[in-house]
Coordinates of C-alpha atoms in Angstrom, one line a residue:
M797 CA 174.0 232.9 122.1
T798 CA 171.9 234.7 124.7
L799 CA 168.2 235.1 124.7
A800 CA 168.6 238.8 124.0
D801 CA 170.5 237.9 120.8
S802 CA 168.2 235.1 119.7
E803 CA 165.3 235.3 117.2
A804 CA 162.7 234.3 119.7
P805 CA 160.2 237.1 120.1
V806 CA 159.9 238.6 123.5
T807 CA 156.7 240.1 125.0
D808 CA 156.6 243.8 125.9
A809 CA 156.5 243.0 129.6
F810 CA 160.0 241.5 129.4
Q811 CA 161.7 244.1 127.2
D812 CA 163.2 245.9 130.1
L813 CA 164.6 242.7 131.6
V814 CA 166.2 241.9 128.3
R815 CA 167.8 245.4 128.0
I816 CA 169.4 245.1 131.4
G817 CA 170.9 241.7 130.5
H818 CA 168.7 239.6 132.8
F819 CA 168.4 236.8 130.3
Q820 CA 172.2 236.8 129.9
Q821 CA 172.5 235.8 133.5
S822 CA 169.7 233.3 134.0
R823 CA 167.4 230.9 132.2
R824 CA 164.9 231.2 135.1
L825 CA 162.1 233.7 134.3
P826 CA 159.9 235.1 137.1
I827 CA 156.2 235.6 136.4
P828 CA 155.4 239.3 136.5
D829 CA 152.1 240.4 138.2
F830 CA 151.5 236.8 139.4
A831 CA 148.2 236.5 141.1
Y832 CA 146.1 233.6 142.4
P833 CA 142.4 233.1 141.6
E834 CA 140.1 235.6 143.3
G835 CA 139.8 235.0 147.0
V836 CA 143.1 233.0 147.3
K837 CA 146.0 234.4 149.3
L838 CA 148.3 231.4 149.3
A839 CA 148.5 228.0 147.5
V840 CA 149.8 225.0 149.5
N841 CA 150.8 222.0 147.4
F842 CA 151.2 218.7 149.3
T843 CA 153.3 216.4 147.1
L844 CA 154.2 212.8 147.8
D845 CA 157.3 211.2 146.3
F846 CA 155.9 207.7 146.2
D847 CA 159.1 205.8 145.2
A848 CA 158.8 203.1 148.0
M849 CA 162.1 201.1 148.0
L850 CA 163.2 202.0 144.4
L851 CA 165.8 204.6 145.3
R852 CA 167.0 202.4 148.1
R853 CA 167.6 199.6 145.6
L854 CA 169.3 202.0 143.1
L855 CA 171.8 203.0 145.8
N856 CA 172.2 199.4 146.9
E857 CA 171.4 200.4 150.5
P858 CA 171.2 197.9 153.3
W859 CA 168.1 195.7 153.7
G860 CA 166.8 197.8 156.6
Q861 CA 166.6 200.9 154.3
K862 CA 164.8 198.9 151.6
A863 CA 162.3 197.7 154.2
K864 CA 161.5 201.3 155.1
G865 CA 160.6 201.9 151.5
E866 CA 158.4 198.9 151.5
F867 CA 156.5 200.2 154.5
G868 CA 155.6 203.2 152.4
G869 CA 153.9 201.1 149.8
R870 CA 152.3 198.6 152.2
V871 CA 151.2 201.0 155.0
G872 CA 152.3 204.6 154.7
I873 CA 150.6 205.6 151.5
W874 CA 147.3 204.3 152.7
R875 CA 147.5 206.1 156.1
I876 CA 148.5 209.4 154.6
L877 CA 145.9 209.3 151.8
D878 CA 143.2 208.6 154.4
M879 CA 144.2 211.6 156.3
F880 CA 144.3 213.9 153.3
D881 CA 140.8 212.6 152.3
S882 CA 139.4 213.3 155.7
E883 CA 140.6 216.9 155.3
A884 CA 139.4 217.2 151.7
V885 CA 142.9 218.1 150.5
K886 CA 144.0 216.9 147.1
V887 CA 147.7 216.0 146.7
T888 CA 150.0 215.2 143.8
L889 CA 151.8 211.8 143.8
F890 CA 155.1 211.9 142.0
T891 CA 155.4 208.3 141.1
P892 CA 158.0 206.2 139.3
G893 CA 156.4 204.1 136.5
R894 CA 157.6 200.9 138.2
I895 CA 155.3 201.6 141.1
R896 CA 152.4 200.8 138.7
E897 CA 153.7 197.2 138.8
L898 CA 154.6 197.1 142.5
Y899 CA 151.6 198.9 144.2
P900 CA 148.8 199.4 141.6
E901 CA 146.1 199.3 144.2
A902 CA 147.6 202.2 146.1
L903 CA 147.6 204.3 142.9
K904 CA 144.1 203.3 142.0
R905 CA 143.0 204.3 145.5
A906 CA 144.6 207.7 145.1
V907 CA 143.0 208.3 141.7
D908 CA 139.6 207.2 142.9
A909 CA 139.8 209.9 145.6
G910 CA 140.7 212.6 143.1
H911 CA 144.4 212.9 143.7
E912 CA 146.9 213.6 140.9
L913 CA 149.5 211.2 139.5
A914 CA 152.7 212.7 138.0
D915 CA 155.9 211.3 136.7
H916 CA 158.9 210.6 138.9
M917 CA 161.0 208.6 136.4
W918 CA 160.8 204.9 135.7
E919 CA 162.9 203.6 138.6
H920 CA 164.0 206.9 140.1
D921 CA 166.8 207.7 137.6
V922 CA 167.2 209.3 134.2
S923 CA 169.5 207.5 131.7
A924 CA 172.3 209.4 130.0
D925 CA 171.3 207.6 126.8
P926 CA 168.6 209.7 125.0
A927 CA 167.0 206.6 123.5
V928 CA 166.7 204.9 126.9
E929 CA 165.5 208.1 128.5
E930 CA 162.7 208.4 125.9
A931 CA 161.7 204.8 126.4
H932 CA 161.6 205.1 130.2
L933 CA 159.6 208.3 130.1
S934 CA 157.1 206.9 127.6
R935 CA 156.7 203.7 129.6
T936 CA 156.1 205.7 132.8
L937 CA 153.6 208.0 131.3
A938 CA 151.7 205.1 129.7
A939 CA 151.7 203.2 133.0
L940 CA 150.4 206.1 135.0
T941 CA 147.9 207.2 132.4
E942 CA 146.4 203.7 132.4
I943 CA 145.7 204.2 136.1
S944 CA 144.6 207.9 136.1
G945 CA 142.5 207.7 133.0
I946 CA 143.8 211.2 131.9
P947 CA 147.1 212.4 130.5
I948 CA 150.0 213.0 132.9
T949 CA 151.0 216.6 132.8
G950 CA 153.6 216.9 135.6
T951 CA 157.0 215.5 136.6
R952 CA 159.6 215.7 139.3
S953 CA 162.7 214.7 137.4
S954 CA 165.7 215.7 135.4
H955 CA 164.3 214.6 132.1
S956 CA 165.2 217.0 129.3
P957 CA 162.6 219.8 128.8
A958 CA 162.4 219.1 125.1
L959 CA 161.4 215.5 125.7
L960 CA 159.0 216.4 128.4
R961 CA 157.2 219.0 126.2
A962 CA 157.1 216.5 123.3
K963 CA 155.3 214.1 125.7
G964 CA 152.8 216.6 126.9
V965 CA 154.3 217.4 130.3
V966 CA 153.9 221.1 131.1
Y967 CA 155.3 221.5 134.6
N968 CA 158.2 220.2 136.7
S969 CA 158.7 220.3 140.5
F970 CA 162.4 219.7 140.6
S971 CA 163.9 223.0 141.6
S972 CA 164.6 225.1 144.7
A973 CA 165.8 228.1 142.7
S974 CA 162.9 230.3 143.9
Y975 CA 160.1 230.4 146.4
M976 CA 157.5 231.2 143.7
P977 CA 156.5 229.4 140.5
F978 CA 158.6 230.4 137.5
Y979 CA 159.5 229.4 133.9
E980 CA 162.8 227.8 133.1
L981 CA 164.4 227.5 129.7
D982 CA 166.8 224.9 128.6
E983 CA 170.5 225.5 127.8
D984 CA 169.6 226.8 124.3
G985 CA 167.1 229.3 125.6
R986 CA 164.2 227.2 124.4
N987 CA 161.6 224.6 125.6
P988 CA 160.2 226.7 128.6
M989 CA 159.0 224.5 131.4
L990 CA 156.9 225.8 134.3
Q991 CA 158.6 225.0 137.6
L992 CA 156.7 224.6 140.9
P993 CA 159.6 224.7 143.3
F994 CA 160.0 222.9 146.6
H995 CA 162.5 223.6 149.3
Y996 CA 164.4 221.0 151.5
A997 CA 163.2 222.8 154.6
L998 CA 159.7 221.5 153.7
D999 CA 161.0 217.9 152.9
D1000 CA 160.1 215.4 155.6
A1001 CA 163.3 213.3 154.9
M1002 CA 165.4 216.2 156.2
F1003 CA 163.8 215.8 159.6
F1004 CA 162.8 212.2 160.0
S1005 CA 165.5 210.1 158.5
F1006 CA 168.3 208.0 160.0
G1007 CA 170.8 206.3 157.7
W1008 CA 169.6 208.6 154.9
L1009 CA 171.5 208.3 151.6
D1010 CA 174.6 206.8 153.4
T1011 CA 175.2 210.0 155.4
P1012 CA 177.3 209.7 158.6
N1013 CA 175.6 209.4 161.9
A1014 CA 176.4 212.9 162.9
A1015 CA 174.3 214.2 160.0
Q1016 CA 171.2 212.2 160.9
R1017 CA 168.0 213.7 162.3
V1018 CA 165.0 212.0 163.9
M1019 CA 163.2 215.1 165.2
D1020 CA 160.2 215.3 167.4
V1021 CA 157.1 215.9 165.4
D1022 CA 156.1 219.0 167.4
E1023 CA 159.4 220.6 166.5
V1024 CA 158.8 220.0 162.9
F1025 CA 155.2 221.3 163.2
E1026 CA 156.5 224.6 164.5
I1027 CA 159.1 224.9 161.7
W1028 CA 156.5 224.2 159.0
W1029 CA 153.9 226.4 160.6
E1030 CA 156.3 229.4 160.7
A1031 CA 157.2 228.8 157.1
F1032 CA 153.5 228.8 156.3
E1033 CA 152.9 232.0 158.2
Q1034 CA 155.8 233.8 156.5
Q1035 CA 154.6 232.8 153.0
Y1036 CA 151.0 233.7 153.9
R1037 CA 152.0 237.2 154.9
Q1038 CA 153.6 237.9 151.6
T1039 CA 151.2 235.9 149.4
G1040 CA 153.8 233.4 148.5
Y1041 CA 153.7 229.7 147.6
L1042 CA 154.5 226.4 149.5
N1043 CA 155.3 223.0 148.2
F1044 CA 155.7 220.3 150.8
L1045 CA 157.7 217.2 149.7
L1046 CA 156.6 214.2 151.7
H1047 CA 157.5 210.5 151.4
P1048 CA 154.9 207.9 152.4
F1049 CA 157.6 205.7 154.0
V1050 CA 158.7 208.8 156.1
S1051 CA 155.5 210.7 156.9
G1052 CA 153.3 207.6 156.7
H1053 CA 154.1 206.8 160.3
A1054 CA 151.2 207.4 162.6
M1055 CA 152.5 210.3 164.7
R1056 CA 153.7 212.1 161.6
V1057 CA 150.4 211.7 159.9
D1058 CA 148.7 213.2 162.9
M1059 CA 151.1 216.1 162.9
L1060 CA 150.3 216.8 159.3
Q1061 CA 146.6 216.8 160.0
R1062 CA 147.0 219.3 162.8
L1063 CA 149.1 221.5 160.5
I1064 CA 146.4 221.4 157.8
Q1065 CA 143.6 222.1 160.3
R1066 CA 145.5 225.1 161.6
M1067 CA 146.2 226.4 158.1
K1068 CA 142.4 226.2 157.4
M1069 CA 141.8 228.7 160.2
L1070 CA 143.1 231.5 158.0
P1071 CA 141.1 232.8 155.0
G1072 CA 142.2 232.3 151.4
V1073 CA 144.3 229.2 151.8
W1074 CA 144.1 227.0 148.6
F1075 CA 145.0 223.3 148.7
P1076 CA 145.2 222.4 145.0
T1077 CA 147.1 219.7 143.1
C1078 CA 150.2 220.8 141.2
A1079 CA 148.2 220.3 138.0
E1080 CA 145.6 222.8 139.2
V1081 CA 148.3 225.4 140.0
A1082 CA 149.9 224.7 136.6
E1083 CA 146.6 225.1 134.8
H1084 CA 145.9 228.5 136.5
I1085 CA 149.4 229.8 135.6
K1086 CA 149.5 228.5 132.1
S1087 CA 146.0 229.9 131.4
N1088 CA 146.6 233.3 133.0
F1089 CA 150.4 233.9 132.9
P1090 CA 151.8 232.1 129.9
C1091 CA 155.6 232.1 129.4
P1092 CA 156.6 235.4 128.0
I1093 CA 159.2 233.8 125.7
V1094 CA 158.0 232.2 122.5
T1095 CA 160.6 229.8 121.3
E1096 CA 158.8 227.8 118.6

């Protein structure tokens, strides 16, 4: 059954798209007439995947890779948060629930400075067993809420949209399907979830990793920070010109090294030289969109 054939009511703004068969081709819904708050030309989300050594353990990688992850929890997260605080930029930490047990002080430090905590699975994987999946998500949300003091509304995961919505999660940042925020429906054309997309060209691990995910040596990159600065600045300029959106995906064990922290600070300082640049948390972007541009498909 396609959305055009379903009983779900469709708003007038999307009737034309339905008639041309758009929904038969895609479950990803653009946001018509999208606009930022007055005075904002571009939103830049800085997001941290704070998984430390958990993914390294999951993949049974060598001890050296696990030690890199441990650096992220012991050193990297503190350095990078200090830098963001000095620039008055709020970030979103996508955090496995297990990190609550491993590095609670780092999470408390982030929350005390006004940064957002969001779900990143329990130990960086989603079980194929629905009961286990539900238990892991519940446990993660409870662990992070205990630190944050407020409900967790975001995720970066492959958890099912129905489960996420049932737990109060309203946005996901686990897609590269567009350069702008969009709504995504599940396989049944229901359970819309706001997606705040990232792109691997803005993922620090693509530029600063050796021995990454068991890839062969020829595939490795440990690039000079100035090269990456120019790549990311040009991406920023391009999106600024067209009033787009940027979501940087950073890992504390990658970008938490001193020279990379300094490069990020220079990048932020240069961005601030242009008018209308907004540095919100993902939750702030999601709140703006949900309040002003609700999903045009009503599926309940």
